[in-house]
Amino acid sequence: MSIQPGEFASCSLIGDRKINQDRCIRVDGNSAVLLGLGDGMGGHPRGEAAAQVLIDTCQSYFNRTPHPILNPSSFLTRLLHKAHENIVAFGYDQHPAIDPRTTAVACLIQKNVAHWAHAGDSRLYLLRERRVLAKTIDHSYVERLKQQGVITARQQKTHPQRNYVTRCLGGALVSPDITLGKHKLASGDILLLCSDGFWGSIGEEEMLNTLFSNLPLSEAIQSLAEQAAHKAFPDSDNITLIALRMQQADNTHTRVTEDKTEAQTEESNLAQAIAELQNAISNFESETKQEKE
């Protein structure tokens, strides 16, 4: 079964912060879609600029890459490395030089498969039939402690260093390590990219119940963002979500085009056969007339 990107929605709230340092984007191509999200790091100057450079790089790099993209994993890795280089260059160009940083998550949807890459604690969720089918694992200090069994998932939520990420774009002179993932898609799947201001306040069960309700995707996303801000008040972080629901492809136009082409071919073949028959009859009559003469 062929599927394609369908319903789309995004939402970004400032929360209880002075500025919104989150950025997100959707870029469409002939045979692929790219989703991107960055959460500028507030502990460094101009985090919002770093996130914007990431988004600008997503658009420019995707647009100048031929589609379909032959090697999605290589494309996504190079995309985030290029964004990192552009962020570092932006910092050097400031007077005085600064060190802006951002988290990053990007997802390429192509040929019924989602390919993703990330650095930091902004997340991607692949949701199917009210369950989490796949999600990214945060590059963070508390996630490392949880993986090592030092703290529990509950302790992770209130740990004093829960906002400390171990990977990001910008800052280091060398390109950061990028974590990749991919999964085949089915009709009804929802791809969700979000910043930690969202997933830090909303549980997975609540997220699934809202997204798989009868609400339009745009209303579900807006509702979840507002709930996250309300739960974290008066210390809500920036909250950004971008979601895409997959749907079965409509092949009606393709079938009509194919049927029309076949009909035109048959008409052309019939006309050619008639012409050849007429030529044969004409030649036969001409030869018979010559023999009589």
PDB file of C-alpha atoms in Angstrom:
ATOM      1  CA  MET A   1       0.000   0.000   0.000  1.00  0.00           C
ATOM      2  CA  SER A   2       1.331   3.418  -0.944  1.00  0.00           C
ATOM      3  CA  ILE A   3       1.021   6.175   1.666  1.00  0.00           C
ATOM      4  CA  GLN A   4       1.776   9.872   1.670  1.00  0.00           C
ATOM      5  CA  PRO A   5       2.012  12.807   4.108  1.00  0.00           C
ATOM      6  CA  GLY A   6      -1.458  14.024   5.022  1.00  0.00           C
ATOM      7  CA  GLU A   7      -2.723  16.222   7.852  1.00  0.00           C
ATOM      8  CA  PHE A   8      -0.078  18.565   9.247  1.00  0.00           C
ATOM      9  CA  ALA A   9       0.053  20.886  12.248  1.00  0.00           C
ATOM     10  CA  SER A  10       2.535  22.879  14.318  1.00  0.00           C
ATOM     11  CA  CYS A  11       2.425  25.070  17.409  1.00  0.00           C
ATOM     12  CA  SER A  12       5.010  27.094  19.331  1.00  0.00           C
ATOM     13  CA  LEU A  13       4.345  28.862  22.665  1.00  0.00           C
ATOM     14  CA  ILE A  14       6.693  31.168  24.533  1.00  0.00           C
ATOM     15  CA  GLY A  15       5.640  29.799  27.937  1.00  0.00           C
ATOM     16  CA  ASP A  16       6.932  31.769  30.899  1.00  0.00           C
ATOM     17  CA  ARG A  17      10.125  32.878  29.158  1.00  0.00           C
ATOM     18  CA  LYS A  18      11.073  36.324  27.846  1.00  0.00           C
ATOM     19  CA  ILE A  19      11.733  35.076  24.301  1.00  0.00           C
ATOM     20  CA  ASN A  20      10.931  31.964  22.285  1.00  0.00           C
ATOM     21  CA  GLN A  21      14.158  30.190  21.341  1.00  0.00           C
ATOM     22  CA  ASP A  22      12.418  27.240  19.633  1.00  0.00           C
ATOM     23  CA  ARG A  23      12.176  26.987  15.850  1.00  0.00           C
ATOM     24  CA  CYS A  24      10.585  24.440  13.517  1.00  0.00           C
ATOM     25  CA  ILE A  25      10.016  23.901   9.797  1.00  0.00           C
ATOM     26  CA  ARG A  26       8.414  21.696   7.157  1.00  0.00           C
ATOM     27  CA  VAL A  27       9.971  21.602   3.672  1.00  0.00           C
ATOM     28  CA  ASP A  28       8.266  19.828   0.760  1.00  0.00           C
ATOM     29  CA  GLY A  29       9.901  18.337  -2.317  1.00  0.00           C
ATOM     30  CA  ASN A  30       8.652  16.360  -5.300  1.00  0.00           C
ATOM     31  CA  SER A  31       8.988  13.005  -3.553  1.00  0.00           C
ATOM     32  CA  ALA A  32      10.057  13.812   0.013  1.00  0.00           C
ATOM     33  CA  VAL A  33       9.185  15.912   3.067  1.00  0.00           C
ATOM     34  CA  LEU A  34      11.619  17.217   5.676  1.00  0.00           C
ATOM     35  CA  LEU A  35      10.600  18.159   9.220  1.00  0.00           C
ATOM     36  CA  GLY A  36      13.026  19.998  11.488  1.00  0.00           C
ATOM     37  CA  LEU A  37      13.048  21.404  15.026  1.00  0.00           C
ATOM     38  CA  GLY A  38      15.602  23.169  17.178  1.00  0.00           C
ATOM     39  CA  ASP A  39      15.569  24.369  20.792  1.00  0.00           C
ATOM     40  CA  GLY A  40      18.070  27.170  21.319  1.00  0.00           C
ATOM     41  CA  MET A  41      20.048  26.651  24.520  1.00  0.00           C
ATOM     42  CA  GLY A  42      19.359  29.407  27.018  1.00  0.00           C
ATOM     43  CA  GLY A  43      22.609  28.943  28.904  1.00  0.00           C
ATOM     44  CA  HIS A  44      24.491  30.354  25.912  1.00  0.00           C
ATOM     45  CA  PRO A  45      24.024  33.658  24.035  1.00  0.00           C
ATOM     46  CA  ARG A  46      21.613  33.878  21.093  1.00  0.00           C
ATOM     47  CA  GLY A  47      20.169  30.397  21.350  1.00  0.00           C
ATOM     48  CA  GLU A  48      17.278  31.540  19.166  1.00  0.00           C
ATOM     49  CA  ALA A  49      19.749  32.496  16.433  1.00  0.00           C
ATOM     50  CA  ALA A  50      21.379  29.062  16.561  1.00  0.00           C
ATOM     51  CA  ALA A  51      17.955  27.408  16.205  1.00  0.00           C
ATOM     52  CA  GLN A  52      17.110  29.711  13.286  1.00  0.00           C
ATOM     53  CA  VAL A  53      20.379  28.870  11.522  1.00  0.00           C
ATOM     54  CA  LEU A  54      19.459  25.188  11.867  1.00  0.00           C
ATOM     55  CA  ILE A  55      16.043  25.830  10.283  1.00  0.00           C
ATOM     56  CA  ASP A  56      17.535  27.916   7.461  1.00  0.00           C
ATOM     57  CA  THR A  57      20.061  25.167   6.766  1.00  0.00           C
ATOM     58  CA  CYS A  58      17.280  22.552   6.659  1.00  0.00           C
ATOM     59  CA  GLN A  59      15.503  24.509   3.962  1.00  0.00           C
ATOM     60  CA  SER A  60      18.517  25.400   1.816  1.00  0.00           C
ATOM     61  CA  TYR A  61      20.226  21.997   2.026  1.00  0.00           C
ATOM     62  CA  PHE A  62      17.000  20.092   1.286  1.00  0.00           C
ATOM     63  CA  ASN A  63      16.126  22.341  -1.659  1.00  0.00           C
ATOM     64  CA  ARG A  64      19.487  21.930  -3.366  1.00  0.00           C
ATOM     65  CA  THR A  65      19.654  18.145  -2.908  1.00  0.00           C
ATOM     66  CA  PRO A  66      18.216  16.133  -5.859  1.00  0.00           C
ATOM     67  CA  HIS A  67      15.075  14.144  -5.042  1.00  0.00           C
ATOM     68  CA  PRO A  68      14.512  11.375  -4.281  1.00  0.00           C
ATOM     69  CA  ILE A  69      17.427  11.496  -1.851  1.00  0.00           C
ATOM     70  CA  LEU A  70      19.560   8.440  -2.552  1.00  0.00           C
ATOM     71  CA  ASN A  71      21.132   8.052   0.899  1.00  0.00           C
ATOM     72  CA  PRO A  72      18.823   9.508   3.599  1.00  0.00           C
ATOM     73  CA  SER A  73      21.146   8.683   6.521  1.00  0.00           C
ATOM     74  CA  SER A  74      24.098  10.388   4.877  1.00  0.00           C
ATOM     75  CA  PHE A  75      21.884  13.345   3.910  1.00  0.00           C
ATOM     76  CA  LEU A  76      20.623  13.861   7.482  1.00  0.00           C
ATOM     77  CA  THR A  77      24.078  13.503   9.026  1.00  0.00           C
ATOM     78  CA  ARG A  78      25.549  16.004   6.590  1.00  0.00           C
ATOM     79  CA  LEU A  79      22.579  18.332   7.125  1.00  0.00           C
ATOM     80  CA  LEU A  80      23.136  18.564  10.883  1.00  0.00           C
ATOM     81  CA  HIS A  81      26.901  18.832  10.465  1.00  0.00           C
ATOM     82  CA  LYS A  82      26.396  21.664   7.958  1.00  0.00           C
ATOM     83  CA  ALA A  83      24.010  23.402  10.382  1.00  0.00           C
ATOM     84  CA  HIS A  84      26.639  23.034  13.122  1.00  0.00           C
ATOM     85  CA  GLU A  85      29.281  24.634  10.875  1.00  0.00           C
ATOM     86  CA  ASN A  86      26.915  27.500  10.002  1.00  0.00           C
ATOM     87  CA  ILE A  87      26.114  28.124  13.684  1.00  0.00           C
ATOM     88  CA  VAL A  88      29.815  28.227  14.609  1.00  0.00           C
ATOM     89  CA  ALA A  89      30.471  30.611  11.698  1.00  0.00           C
ATOM     90  CA  PHE A  90      27.574  32.840  12.819  1.00  0.00           C
ATOM     91  CA  GLY A  91      29.058  33.026  16.320  1.00  0.00           C
ATOM     92  CA  TYR A  92      32.494  33.976  14.992  1.00  0.00           C
ATOM     93  CA  ASP A  93      30.960  36.771  12.889  1.00  0.00           C
ATOM     94  CA  GLN A  94      29.525  38.541  15.947  1.00  0.00           C
ATOM     95  CA  HIS A  95      31.411  41.345  17.725  1.00  0.00           C
ATOM     96  CA  PRO A  96      32.536  40.130  20.131  1.00  0.00           C
ATOM     97  CA  ALA A  97      32.384  36.477  19.053  1.00  0.00           C
ATOM     98  CA  ILE A  98      29.745  34.366  20.800  1.00  0.00           C
ATOM     99  CA  ASP A  99      29.004  30.666  21.264  1.00  0.00           C
ATOM    100  CA  PRO A 100      25.329  29.994  20.365  1.00  0.00           C
ATOM    101  CA  ARG A 101      24.030  26.412  20.613  1.00  0.00           C
ATOM    102  CA  THR A 102      20.859  24.481  19.864  1.00  0.00           C
ATOM    103  CA  THR A 103      19.425  20.998  20.040  1.00  0.00           C
ATOM    104  CA  ALA A 104      18.314  19.491  16.729  1.00  0.00           C
ATOM    105  CA  VAL A 105      15.982  16.825  15.416  1.00  0.00           C
ATOM    106  CA  ALA A 106      15.200  16.287  11.723  1.00  0.00           C
ATOM    107  CA  CYS A 107      13.036  13.750   9.939  1.00  0.00           C
ATOM    108  CA  LEU A 108      12.977  12.889   6.231  1.00  0.00           C
ATOM    109  CA  ILE A 109       9.835  11.122   4.951  1.00  0.00           C
ATOM    110  CA  GLN A 110      10.413   9.373   1.651  1.00  0.00           C
ATOM    111  CA  LYS A 111       9.157   6.178  -0.033  1.00  0.00           C
ATOM    112  CA  ASN A 112       6.962   5.141   2.934  1.00  0.00           C
ATOM    113  CA  VAL A 113       9.922   5.351   5.356  1.00  0.00           C
ATOM    114  CA  ALA A 114      10.752   7.913   8.064  1.00  0.00           C
ATOM    115  CA  HIS A 115      14.474   8.585   8.546  1.00  0.00           C
ATOM    116  CA  TRP A 116      15.571  10.767  11.445  1.00  0.00           C
ATOM    117  CA  ALA A 117      18.633  12.264  13.105  1.00  0.00           C
ATOM    118  CA  HIS A 118      19.064  14.181  16.347  1.00  0.00           C
ATOM    119  CA  ALA A 119      21.468  15.794  18.775  1.00  0.00           C
ATOM    120  CA  GLY A 120      20.360  16.871  22.246  1.00  0.00           C
ATOM    121  CA  ASP A 121      17.035  16.403  24.018  1.00  0.00           C
ATOM    122  CA  SER A 122      14.502  17.541  21.445  1.00  0.00           C
ATOM    123  CA  ARG A 123      12.552  14.427  20.516  1.00  0.00           C
ATOM    124  CA  LEU A 124      10.911  12.550  17.683  1.00  0.00           C
ATOM    125  CA  TYR A 125       8.007  10.191  18.363  1.00  0.00           C
ATOM    126  CA  LEU A 126       6.555   7.726  15.850  1.00  0.00           C
ATOM    127  CA  LEU A 127       3.016   6.936  17.019  1.00  0.00           C
ATOM    128  CA  ARG A 128       0.770   4.150  15.729  1.00  0.00           C
ATOM    129  CA  GLU A 129      -2.652   2.981  16.954  1.00  0.00           C
ATOM    130  CA  ARG A 130      -2.412   4.779  20.333  1.00  0.00           C
ATOM    131  CA  ARG A 131       1.070   3.528  21.156  1.00  0.00           C
ATOM    132  CA  VAL A 132       4.634   4.792  20.898  1.00  0.00           C
ATOM    133  CA  LEU A 133       6.225   2.728  18.143  1.00  0.00           C
ATOM    134  CA  ALA A 134       9.614   4.487  18.277  1.00  0.00           C
ATOM    135  CA  LYS A 135      11.217   7.553  19.827  1.00  0.00           C
ATOM    136  CA  THR A 136      14.612   9.175  20.110  1.00  0.00           C
ATOM    137  CA  ILE A 137      16.734   8.759  23.232  1.00  0.00           C
ATOM    138  CA  ASP A 138      17.864  12.065  24.738  1.00  0.00           C
ATOM    139  CA  HIS A 139      21.499  13.063  24.698  1.00  0.00           C
ATOM    140  CA  SER A 140      21.427  14.324  28.270  1.00  0.00           C
ATOM    141  CA  TYR A 141      23.202  13.817  31.567  1.00  0.00           C
ATOM    142  CA  VAL A 142      20.127  12.482  33.376  1.00  0.00           C
ATOM    143  CA  GLU A 143      19.302  10.093  30.519  1.00  0.00           C
ATOM    144  CA  ARG A 144      22.817   8.683  30.836  1.00  0.00           C
ATOM    145  CA  LEU A 145      22.323   8.244  34.590  1.00  0.00           C
ATOM    146  CA  LYS A 146      19.001   6.472  33.978  1.00  0.00           C
ATOM    147  CA  GLN A 147      20.566   4.171  31.369  1.00  0.00           C
ATOM    148  CA  GLN A 148      23.290   3.282  33.896  1.00  0.00           C
ATOM    149  CA  GLY A 149      20.681   2.532  36.569  1.00  0.00           C
ATOM    150  CA  VAL A 150      21.879   5.331  38.860  1.00  0.00           C
ATOM    151  CA  ILE A 151      18.484   7.079  38.903  1.00  0.00           C
ATOM    152  CA  THR A 152      14.909   6.074  38.062  1.00  0.00           C
ATOM    153  CA  ALA A 153      12.654   7.603  35.389  1.00  0.00           C
ATOM    154  CA  ARG A 154      10.737   9.405  38.159  1.00  0.00           C
ATOM    155  CA  GLN A 155      13.952  10.844  39.647  1.00  0.00           C
ATOM    156  CA  GLN A 156      14.995  11.901  36.166  1.00  0.00           C
ATOM    157  CA  LYS A 157      12.060  14.332  35.919  1.00  0.00           C
ATOM    158  CA  THR A 158      13.100  16.295  39.028  1.00  0.00           C
ATOM    159  CA  HIS A 159      16.884  15.943  38.856  1.00  0.00           C
ATOM    160  CA  PRO A 160      18.650  19.338  39.257  1.00  0.00           C
ATOM    161  CA  GLN A 161      20.701  18.676  36.083  1.00  0.00           C
ATOM    162  CA  ARG A 162      17.792  17.464  33.938  1.00  0.00           C
ATOM    163  CA  ASN A 163      18.347  20.297  31.433  1.00  0.00           C
ATOM    164  CA  TYR A 164      22.030  19.504  30.855  1.00  0.00           C
ATOM    165  CA  VAL A 165      22.495  18.076  27.338  1.00  0.00           C
ATOM    166  CA  THR A 166      25.581  16.131  26.281  1.00  0.00           C
ATOM    167  CA  ARG A 167      25.290  16.842  22.547  1.00  0.00           C
ATOM    168  CA  CYS A 168      24.168  19.863  20.542  1.00  0.00           C
ATOM    169  CA  LEU A 169      24.906  21.904  17.440  1.00  0.00           C
ATOM    170  CA  GLY A 170      27.315  24.820  17.857  1.00  0.00           C
ATOM    171  CA  GLY A 171      29.988  25.287  20.474  1.00  0.00           C
ATOM    172  CA  ALA A 172      32.541  22.570  19.760  1.00  0.00           C
ATOM    173  CA  LEU A 173      35.020  23.024  16.940  1.00  0.00           C
ATOM    174  CA  VAL A 174      34.481  19.461  15.698  1.00  0.00           C
ATOM    175  CA  SER A 175      31.234  18.120  14.264  1.00  0.00           C
ATOM    176  CA  PRO A 176      28.964  16.571  16.916  1.00  0.00           C
ATOM    177  CA  ASP A 177      27.993  12.898  16.965  1.00  0.00           C
ATOM    178  CA  ILE A 178      24.578  12.393  15.373  1.00  0.00           C
ATOM    179  CA  THR A 179      22.193   9.563  16.279  1.00  0.00           C
ATOM    180  CA  LEU A 180      20.181   8.104  13.392  1.00  0.00           C
ATOM    181  CA  GLY A 181      16.998   6.041  13.181  1.00  0.00           C
ATOM    182  CA  LYS A 182      14.423   4.896  10.647  1.00  0.00           C
ATOM    183  CA  HIS A 183      11.117   3.028  10.469  1.00  0.00           C
ATOM    184  CA  LYS A 184       8.665   2.004   7.780  1.00  0.00           C
ATOM    185  CA  LEU A 185       5.420   3.957   7.906  1.00  0.00           C
ATOM    186  CA  ALA A 186       1.769   2.928   7.711  1.00  0.00           C
ATOM    187  CA  SER A 187      -1.428   4.844   7.066  1.00  0.00           C
ATOM    188  CA  GLY A 188      -2.558   6.634  10.246  1.00  0.00           C
ATOM    189  CA  ASP A 189       0.942   6.932  11.731  1.00  0.00           C
ATOM    190  CA  ILE A 190       1.781  10.245  13.377  1.00  0.00           C
ATOM    191  CA  LEU A 191       5.296  11.694  13.394  1.00  0.00           C
ATOM    192  CA  LEU A 192       5.758  14.182  16.239  1.00  0.00           C
ATOM    193  CA  LEU A 193       8.808  16.401  16.785  1.00  0.00           C
ATOM    194  CA  CYS A 194       8.900  18.411  20.009  1.00  0.00           C
ATOM    195  CA  SER A 195      11.095  20.396  22.371  1.00  0.00           C
ATOM    196  CA  ASP A 196      11.649  19.428  26.015  1.00  0.00           C
ATOM    197  CA  GLY A 197       9.251  22.145  27.118  1.00  0.00           C
ATOM    198  CA  PHE A 198       6.517  19.852  25.820  1.00  0.00           C
ATOM    199  CA  TRP A 199       7.564  16.313  26.716  1.00  0.00           C
ATOM    200  CA  GLY A 200       8.806  17.439  30.127  1.00  0.00           C
ATOM    201  CA  SER A 201       5.222  18.275  31.153  1.00  0.00           C
ATOM    202  CA  ILE A 202       2.977  15.916  29.161  1.00  0.00           C
ATOM    203  CA  GLY A 203       2.916  12.161  29.729  1.00  0.00           C
ATOM    204  CA  GLU A 204       2.813   9.717  26.837  1.00  0.00           C
ATOM    205  CA  GLU A 205      -0.671   8.427  27.675  1.00  0.00           C
ATOM    206  CA  GLU A 206      -2.125  11.925  27.624  1.00  0.00           C
ATOM    207  CA  MET A 207      -0.289  12.678  24.399  1.00  0.00           C
ATOM    208  CA  LEU A 208      -1.607   9.528  22.694  1.00  0.00           C
ATOM    209  CA  ASN A 209      -5.192  10.014  23.886  1.00  0.00           C
ATOM    210  CA  THR A 210      -5.298  13.552  22.503  1.00  0.00           C
ATOM    211  CA  LEU A 211      -3.582  12.871  19.189  1.00  0.00           C
ATOM    212  CA  PHE A 212      -5.715   9.805  18.462  1.00  0.00           C
ATOM    213  CA  SER A 213      -8.979  11.471  19.468  1.00  0.00           C
ATOM    214  CA  ASN A 214     -11.521  12.774  16.962  1.00  0.00           C
ATOM    215  CA  LEU A 215      -9.996  16.244  17.062  1.00  0.00           C
ATOM    216  CA  PRO A 216      -8.373  17.668  13.923  1.00  0.00           C
ATOM    217  CA  LEU A 217      -4.595  17.401  14.259  1.00  0.00           C
ATOM    218  CA  SER A 218      -4.200  21.186  14.526  1.00  0.00           C
ATOM    219  CA  GLU A 219      -6.627  21.358  17.472  1.00  0.00           C
ATOM    220  CA  ALA A 220      -4.992  18.377  19.182  1.00  0.00           C
ATOM    221  CA  ILE A 221      -1.531  19.953  18.886  1.00  0.00           C
ATOM    222  CA  GLN A 222      -2.758  23.321  20.182  1.00  0.00           C
ATOM    223  CA  SER A 223      -4.522  21.645  23.109  1.00  0.00           C
ATOM    224  CA  LEU A 224      -1.434  19.642  24.085  1.00  0.00           C
ATOM    225  CA  ALA A 225       0.810  22.708  23.934  1.00  0.00           C
ATOM    226  CA  GLU A 226      -1.547  24.705  26.146  1.00  0.00           C
ATOM    227  CA  GLN A 227      -1.830  21.831  28.630  1.00  0.00           C
ATOM    228  CA  ALA A 228       1.963  21.610  28.840  1.00  0.00           C
ATOM    229  CA  ALA A 229       2.249  25.349  29.520  1.00  0.00           C
ATOM    230  CA  HIS A 230      -0.488  25.187  32.159  1.00  0.00           C
ATOM    231  CA  LYS A 231       1.092  22.236  33.984  1.00  0.00           C
ATOM    232  CA  ALA A 232       4.530  23.884  34.110  1.00  0.00           C
ATOM    233  CA  PHE A 233       3.270  27.333  35.182  1.00  0.00           C
ATOM    234  CA  PRO A 234       4.859  29.550  36.453  1.00  0.00           C
ATOM    235  CA  ASP A 235       8.077  28.114  35.064  1.00  0.00           C
ATOM    236  CA  SER A 236       7.018  26.877  31.644  1.00  0.00           C
ATOM    237  CA  ASP A 237       9.775  26.584  29.052  1.00  0.00           C
ATOM    238  CA  ASN A 238       9.211  27.324  25.366  1.00  0.00           C
ATOM    239  CA  ILE A 239       6.893  24.658  23.954  1.00  0.00           C
ATOM    240  CA  THR A 240       7.050  23.607  20.308  1.00  0.00           C
ATOM    241  CA  LEU A 241       5.408  20.708  18.480  1.00  0.00           C
ATOM    242  CA  ILE A 242       5.272  19.766  14.808  1.00  0.00           C
ATOM    243  CA  ALA A 243       3.196  16.777  13.694  1.00  0.00           C
ATOM    244  CA  LEU A 244       2.434  14.952  10.451  1.00  0.00           C
ATOM    245  CA  ARG A 245      -0.154  12.223   9.947  1.00  0.00           C
ATOM    246  CA  MET A 246       0.360   9.688   7.156  1.00  0.00           C
ATOM    247  CA  GLN A 247      -2.518   8.682   4.912  1.00  0.00           C
ATOM    248  CA  GLN A 248      -3.199   6.228   2.121  1.00  0.00           C
ATOM    249  CA  ALA A 249      -2.191   7.672  -1.237  1.00  0.00           C
ATOM    250  CA  ASP A 250      -4.963   8.529  -3.680  1.00  0.00           C
ATOM    251  CA  ASN A 251      -4.013   6.664  -6.851  1.00  0.00           C
ATOM    252  CA  THR A 252      -7.141   7.708  -8.762  1.00  0.00           C
ATOM    253  CA  HIS A 253      -5.321  10.291 -10.845  1.00  0.00           C
ATOM    254  CA  THR A 254      -2.508   7.858 -11.557  1.00  0.00           C
ATOM    255  CA  ARG A 255      -4.940   5.147 -12.658  1.00  0.00           C
ATOM    256  CA  VAL A 256      -6.873   7.579 -14.872  1.00  0.00           C
ATOM    257  CA  THR A 257      -3.629   8.733 -16.466  1.00  0.00           C
ATOM    258  CA  GLU A 258      -2.481   5.177 -17.040  1.00  0.00           C
ATOM    259  CA  ASP A 259      -5.881   4.183 -18.518  1.00  0.00           C
ATOM    260  CA  LYS A 260      -5.819   7.219 -20.788  1.00  0.00           C
ATOM    261  CA  THR A 261      -2.303   6.393 -21.942  1.00  0.00           C
ATOM    262  CA  GLU A 262      -3.258   2.797 -22.659  1.00  0.00           C
ATOM    263  CA  ALA A 263      -6.346   3.910 -24.606  1.00  0.00           C
ATOM    264  CA  GLN A 264      -4.262   6.362 -26.636  1.00  0.00           C
ATOM    265  CA  THR A 265      -1.727   3.634 -27.359  1.00  0.00           C
ATOM    266  CA  GLU A 266      -4.464   1.240 -28.508  1.00  0.00           C
ATOM    267  CA  GLU A 267      -5.981   3.940 -30.733  1.00  0.00           C
ATOM    268  CA  SER A 268      -2.557   4.670 -32.209  1.00  0.00           C
ATOM    269  CA  ASN A 269      -1.898   0.980 -32.864  1.00  0.00           C
ATOM    270  CA  LEU A 270      -5.346   0.556 -34.490  1.00  0.00           C
ATOM    271  CA  ALA A 271      -4.847   3.590 -36.688  1.00  0.00           C
ATOM    272  CA  GLN A 272      -1.448   2.290 -37.751  1.00  0.00           C
ATOM    273  CA  ALA A 273      -2.927  -1.147 -38.558  1.00  0.00           C
ATOM    274  CA  ILE A 274      -5.710   0.451 -40.630  1.00  0.00           C
ATOM    275  CA  ALA A 275      -3.192   2.584 -42.492  1.00  0.00           C
ATOM    276  CA  GLU A 276      -1.009  -0.435 -43.214  1.00  0.00           C
ATOM    277  CA  LEU A 277      -4.065  -2.388 -44.448  1.00  0.00           C
ATOM    278  CA  GLN A 278      -5.129   0.498 -46.658  1.00  0.00           C
ATOM    279  CA  ASN A 279      -1.607   0.722 -48.096  1.00  0.00           C
ATOM    280  CA  ALA A 280      -1.608  -3.022 -48.741  1.00  0.00           C
ATOM    281  CA  ILE A 281      -4.986  -2.822 -50.541  1.00  0.00           C
ATOM    282  CA  SER A 282      -3.819   0.184 -52.535  1.00  0.00           C
ATOM    283  CA  ASN A 283      -0.609  -1.585 -53.551  1.00  0.00           C
ATOM    284  CA  PHE A 284      -2.548  -4.732 -54.493  1.00  0.00           C
ATOM    285  CA  GLU A 285      -4.989  -2.766 -56.671  1.00  0.00           C
ATOM    286  CA  SER A 286      -2.107  -0.929 -58.302  1.00  0.00           C
ATOM    287  CA  GLU A 287      -0.246  -4.168 -59.067  1.00  0.00           C
ATOM    288  CA  THR A 288      -3.460  -5.815 -60.461  1.00  0.00           C
ATOM    289  CA  LYS A 289      -4.114  -2.825 -62.729  1.00  0.00           C
ATOM    290  CA  GLN A 290      -0.553  -2.957 -64.077  1.00  0.00           C
ATOM    291  CA  GLU A 291      -0.862  -6.686 -64.860  1.00  0.00           C
ATOM    292  CA  LYS A 292      -4.095  -6.095 -66.828  1.00  0.00           C
ATOM    293  CA  GLU A 293      -2.462  -3.377 -68.848  1.00  0.00           C
TER     294      GLU A 293
END
